[in-house]
Short mmCIF file of C-alpha atoms in Angstrom, two decimals:
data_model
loop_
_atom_site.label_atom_id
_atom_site.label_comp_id
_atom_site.label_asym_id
_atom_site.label_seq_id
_atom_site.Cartn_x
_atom_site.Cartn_y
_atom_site.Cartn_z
CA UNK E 60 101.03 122.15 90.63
CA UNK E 61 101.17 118.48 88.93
CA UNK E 62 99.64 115.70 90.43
CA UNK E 63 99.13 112.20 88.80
CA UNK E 64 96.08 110.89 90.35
CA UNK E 65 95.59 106.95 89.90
CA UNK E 66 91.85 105.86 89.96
CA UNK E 67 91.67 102.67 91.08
CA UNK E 68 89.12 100.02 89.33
CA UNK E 69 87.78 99.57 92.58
CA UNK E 70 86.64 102.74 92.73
CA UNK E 71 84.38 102.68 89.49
CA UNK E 72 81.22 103.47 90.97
CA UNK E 73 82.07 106.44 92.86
CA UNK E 74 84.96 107.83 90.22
CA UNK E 75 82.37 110.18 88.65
CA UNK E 76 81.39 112.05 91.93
CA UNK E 77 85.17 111.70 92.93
CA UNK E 78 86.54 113.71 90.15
CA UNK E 79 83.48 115.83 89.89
CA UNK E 80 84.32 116.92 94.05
CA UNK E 81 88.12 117.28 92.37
CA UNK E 82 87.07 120.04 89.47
CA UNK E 83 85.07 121.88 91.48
CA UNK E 84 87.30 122.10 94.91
CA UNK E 85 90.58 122.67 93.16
CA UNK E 86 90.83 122.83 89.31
CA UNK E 87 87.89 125.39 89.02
CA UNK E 88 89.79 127.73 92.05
CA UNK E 89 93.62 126.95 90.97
CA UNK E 90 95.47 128.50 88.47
CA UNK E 91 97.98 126.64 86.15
CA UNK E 92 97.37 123.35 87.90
CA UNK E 93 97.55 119.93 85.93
CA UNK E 94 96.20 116.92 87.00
CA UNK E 95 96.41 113.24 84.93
CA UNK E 96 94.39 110.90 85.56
CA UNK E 97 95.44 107.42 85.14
CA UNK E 98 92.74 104.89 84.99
CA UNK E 99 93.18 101.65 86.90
CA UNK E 100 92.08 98.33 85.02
CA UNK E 101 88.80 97.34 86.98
CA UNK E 102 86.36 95.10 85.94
CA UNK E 103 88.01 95.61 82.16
CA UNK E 104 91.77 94.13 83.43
CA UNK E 105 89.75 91.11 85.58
CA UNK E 106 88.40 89.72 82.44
CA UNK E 107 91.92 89.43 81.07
CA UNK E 108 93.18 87.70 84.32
CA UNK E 109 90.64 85.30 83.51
CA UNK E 110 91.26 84.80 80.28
CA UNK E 111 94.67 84.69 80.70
CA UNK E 112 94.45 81.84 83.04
CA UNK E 113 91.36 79.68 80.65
CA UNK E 114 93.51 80.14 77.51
CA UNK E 115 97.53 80.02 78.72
CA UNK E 116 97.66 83.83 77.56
CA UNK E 117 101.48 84.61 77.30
CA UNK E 118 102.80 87.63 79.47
CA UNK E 119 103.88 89.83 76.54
CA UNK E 120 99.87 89.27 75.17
CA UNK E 121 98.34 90.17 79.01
CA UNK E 122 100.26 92.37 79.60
CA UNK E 123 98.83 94.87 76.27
CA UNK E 124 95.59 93.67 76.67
CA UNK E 125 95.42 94.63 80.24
CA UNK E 126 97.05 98.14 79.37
CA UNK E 127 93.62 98.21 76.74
CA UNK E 128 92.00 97.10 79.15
CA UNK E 129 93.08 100.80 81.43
CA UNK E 130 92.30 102.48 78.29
CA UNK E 131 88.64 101.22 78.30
CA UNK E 132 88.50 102.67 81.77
CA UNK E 133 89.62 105.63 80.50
CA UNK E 134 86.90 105.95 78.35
CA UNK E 135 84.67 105.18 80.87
CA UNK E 136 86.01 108.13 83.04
CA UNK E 137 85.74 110.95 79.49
CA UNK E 138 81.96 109.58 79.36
CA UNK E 139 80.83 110.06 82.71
CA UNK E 140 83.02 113.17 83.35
CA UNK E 141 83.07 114.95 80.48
CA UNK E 142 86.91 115.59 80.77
CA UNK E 143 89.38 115.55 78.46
CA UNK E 144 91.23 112.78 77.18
CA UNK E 145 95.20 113.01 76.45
CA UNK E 146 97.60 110.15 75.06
CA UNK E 147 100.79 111.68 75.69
CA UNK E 148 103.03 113.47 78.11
CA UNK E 149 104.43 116.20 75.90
CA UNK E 150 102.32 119.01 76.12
CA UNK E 151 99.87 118.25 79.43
CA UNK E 152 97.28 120.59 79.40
CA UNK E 153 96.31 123.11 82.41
CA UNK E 154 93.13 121.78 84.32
CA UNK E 155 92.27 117.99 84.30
CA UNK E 156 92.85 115.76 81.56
CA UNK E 157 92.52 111.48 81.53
CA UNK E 158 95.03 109.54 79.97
CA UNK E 159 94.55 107.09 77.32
CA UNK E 160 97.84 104.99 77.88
CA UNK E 161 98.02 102.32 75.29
CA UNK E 162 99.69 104.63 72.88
CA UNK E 163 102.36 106.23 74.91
CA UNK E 164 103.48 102.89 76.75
CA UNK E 165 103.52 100.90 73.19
CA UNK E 166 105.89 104.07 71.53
CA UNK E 167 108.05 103.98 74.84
CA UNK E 168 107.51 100.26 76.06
CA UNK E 169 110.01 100.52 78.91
CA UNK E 170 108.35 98.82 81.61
CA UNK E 171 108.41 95.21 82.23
CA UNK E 172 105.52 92.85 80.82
CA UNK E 173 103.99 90.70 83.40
CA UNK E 174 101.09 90.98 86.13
CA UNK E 175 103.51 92.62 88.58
CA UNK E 176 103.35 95.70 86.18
CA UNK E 177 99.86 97.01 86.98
CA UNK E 178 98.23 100.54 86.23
CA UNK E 179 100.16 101.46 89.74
CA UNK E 180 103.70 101.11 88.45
CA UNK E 181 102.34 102.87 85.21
CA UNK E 182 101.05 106.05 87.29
CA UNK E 183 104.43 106.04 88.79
CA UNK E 184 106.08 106.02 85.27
CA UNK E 185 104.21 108.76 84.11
CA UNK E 186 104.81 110.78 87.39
CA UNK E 187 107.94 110.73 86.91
CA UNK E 188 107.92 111.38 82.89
CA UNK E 189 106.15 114.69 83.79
CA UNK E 190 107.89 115.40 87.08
CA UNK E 191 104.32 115.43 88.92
CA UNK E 192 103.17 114.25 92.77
CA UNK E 193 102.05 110.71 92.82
CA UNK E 194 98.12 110.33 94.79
CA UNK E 195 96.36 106.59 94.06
CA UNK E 196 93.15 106.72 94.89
CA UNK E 197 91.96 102.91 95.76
CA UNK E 198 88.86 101.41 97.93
CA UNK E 199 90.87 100.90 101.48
CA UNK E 200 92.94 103.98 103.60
CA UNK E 201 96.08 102.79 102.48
CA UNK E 202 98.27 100.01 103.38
CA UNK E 203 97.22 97.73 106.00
CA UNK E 204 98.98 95.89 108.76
CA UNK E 205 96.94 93.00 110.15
CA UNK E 206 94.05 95.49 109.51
CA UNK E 207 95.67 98.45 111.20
CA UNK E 208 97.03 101.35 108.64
CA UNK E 209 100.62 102.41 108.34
CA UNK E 210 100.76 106.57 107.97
CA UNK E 211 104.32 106.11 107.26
CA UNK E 212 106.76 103.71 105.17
CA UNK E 213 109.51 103.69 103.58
CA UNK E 214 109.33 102.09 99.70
CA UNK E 215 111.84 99.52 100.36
CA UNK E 216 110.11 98.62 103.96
CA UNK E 217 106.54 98.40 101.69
CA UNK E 218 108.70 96.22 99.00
CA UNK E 219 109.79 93.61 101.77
CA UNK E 220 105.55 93.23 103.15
CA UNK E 221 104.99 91.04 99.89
CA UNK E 222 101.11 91.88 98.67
CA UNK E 223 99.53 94.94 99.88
CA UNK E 224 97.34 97.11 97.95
CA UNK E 225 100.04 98.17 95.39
CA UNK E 226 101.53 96.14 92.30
CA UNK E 227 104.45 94.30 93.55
CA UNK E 228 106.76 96.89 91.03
CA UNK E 229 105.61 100.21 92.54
CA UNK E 230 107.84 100.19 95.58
CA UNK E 231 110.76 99.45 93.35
CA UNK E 232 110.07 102.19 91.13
CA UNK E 233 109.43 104.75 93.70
CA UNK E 234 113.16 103.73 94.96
CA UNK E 235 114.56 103.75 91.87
CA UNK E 236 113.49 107.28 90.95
CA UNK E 237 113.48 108.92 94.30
CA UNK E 238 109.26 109.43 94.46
CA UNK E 239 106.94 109.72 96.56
CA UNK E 240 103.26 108.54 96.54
CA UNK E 241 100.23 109.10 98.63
CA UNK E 242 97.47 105.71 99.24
CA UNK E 243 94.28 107.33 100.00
CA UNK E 244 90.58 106.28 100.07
CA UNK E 245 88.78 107.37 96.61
CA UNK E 246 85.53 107.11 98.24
CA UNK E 247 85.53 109.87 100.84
CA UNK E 248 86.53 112.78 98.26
CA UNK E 249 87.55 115.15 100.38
CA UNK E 250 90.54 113.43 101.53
CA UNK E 251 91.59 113.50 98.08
CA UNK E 252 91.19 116.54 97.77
CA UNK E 253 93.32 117.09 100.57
CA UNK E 254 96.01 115.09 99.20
CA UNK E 255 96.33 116.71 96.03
CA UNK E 256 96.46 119.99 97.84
CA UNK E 257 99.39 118.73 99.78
CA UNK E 258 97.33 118.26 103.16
CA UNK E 259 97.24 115.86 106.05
CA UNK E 260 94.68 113.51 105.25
CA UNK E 261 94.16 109.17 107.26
CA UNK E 262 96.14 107.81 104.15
CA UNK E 263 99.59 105.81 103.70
CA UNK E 264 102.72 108.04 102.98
CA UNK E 265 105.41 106.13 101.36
CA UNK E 266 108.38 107.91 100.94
CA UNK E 267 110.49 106.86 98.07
CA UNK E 268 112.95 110.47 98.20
CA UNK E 269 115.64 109.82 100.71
#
């Protein structure tokens, strides 16, 4: 089993006892499974939103400083959890690792450079690079309609609702290569634990593979 599990900024205050709950319910019981965790940006990526807008930053500056800005998350995750940290995709290790992305998206560089390119479309890319399920973990039960939650949708039908709780690039890229990706709430564990384990779980479904 692969899973690329996206941990939203949101959800840095609860992230520790979130992957702790994740070790001990599945990595610790399950053989050969590999799970990546890709930080989100948090309070790290805010701080160069707003000093993109007080200083004109350009897009191709924001966007690598918000991409350091994931990997200072990532730190924050290899303190707190003791986990390993990887910066590649070649060889992912069994168990769960936490990737350090600033070195594998500035050797590859293929995704575009602007705020619509957040650490969502960036799980997605490395989903795909390692042929892994997609799960982001984020502060709400998934996508919201006038405050009631879709279970179902189709990436192109989540591409046409504008803002939601993904980058505007994910839905796109989730067409493009056929994935699909799980929305579920990082701070009630257990339902992502359920998700990774391929369970019914209150989340958003959105089905990119049809």
């Amino acid at each position: 089993m692969k899973v690329v599990l996206k941990i939203g900024g949101s959800l840095i205050e609860q992230a520790d006892d979130l992957l702790k709950a994740i070790m001990e319910q599945i990595v610790s019981t399950e053989s050969k499974v590999k799970i990546v965790v890709v930080p989100g940006g948090g309070v790290f990526a805010n701080g160069i939103r707003e000093a993109s807008r007080a200083y004109s930053i350009g897009d191709e500056a924001a966007h690598w400083m918000a991409v350091a800005a994931m990997e200072q998350y990532a730190y924050l995750l290899v303190d707190k959890s003791g986990m390993p940290s990887i910066d590649d995709t070649d060889n992912v290790p069994e168990g769960m690792s936490i990737l350090l992305p600033y070195k594998l998206l500035k050797t590859t560089d293929e995704l575009e450079h602007s705020w619509d390119v957040t650490s969502d479309t960036i799980a997605a890319w490395v989903a795909h690079r390692i042929d892994a399920a997609l799960i982001k973990a984020t502060d709400v039960d998934g996508v919201l309609n006038e405050g009631e939650l879709i279970e179902k949708i189709t990436a192109k039908e989540l591409e046409s609702m504008g803002e939601t709780c993904t980058d505007r690039i994910l839905p796109h890229i989730l067409d493009k290569y056929g994935m699909d990706c799980v929305i579920v709430n990082g701070n009630i564990p257990e339902r992502v634990v359920a998700a990774i384990e391929g369970k019914m779980v209150r989340s958003t479904y959105i089905k990119g593979n049809i």
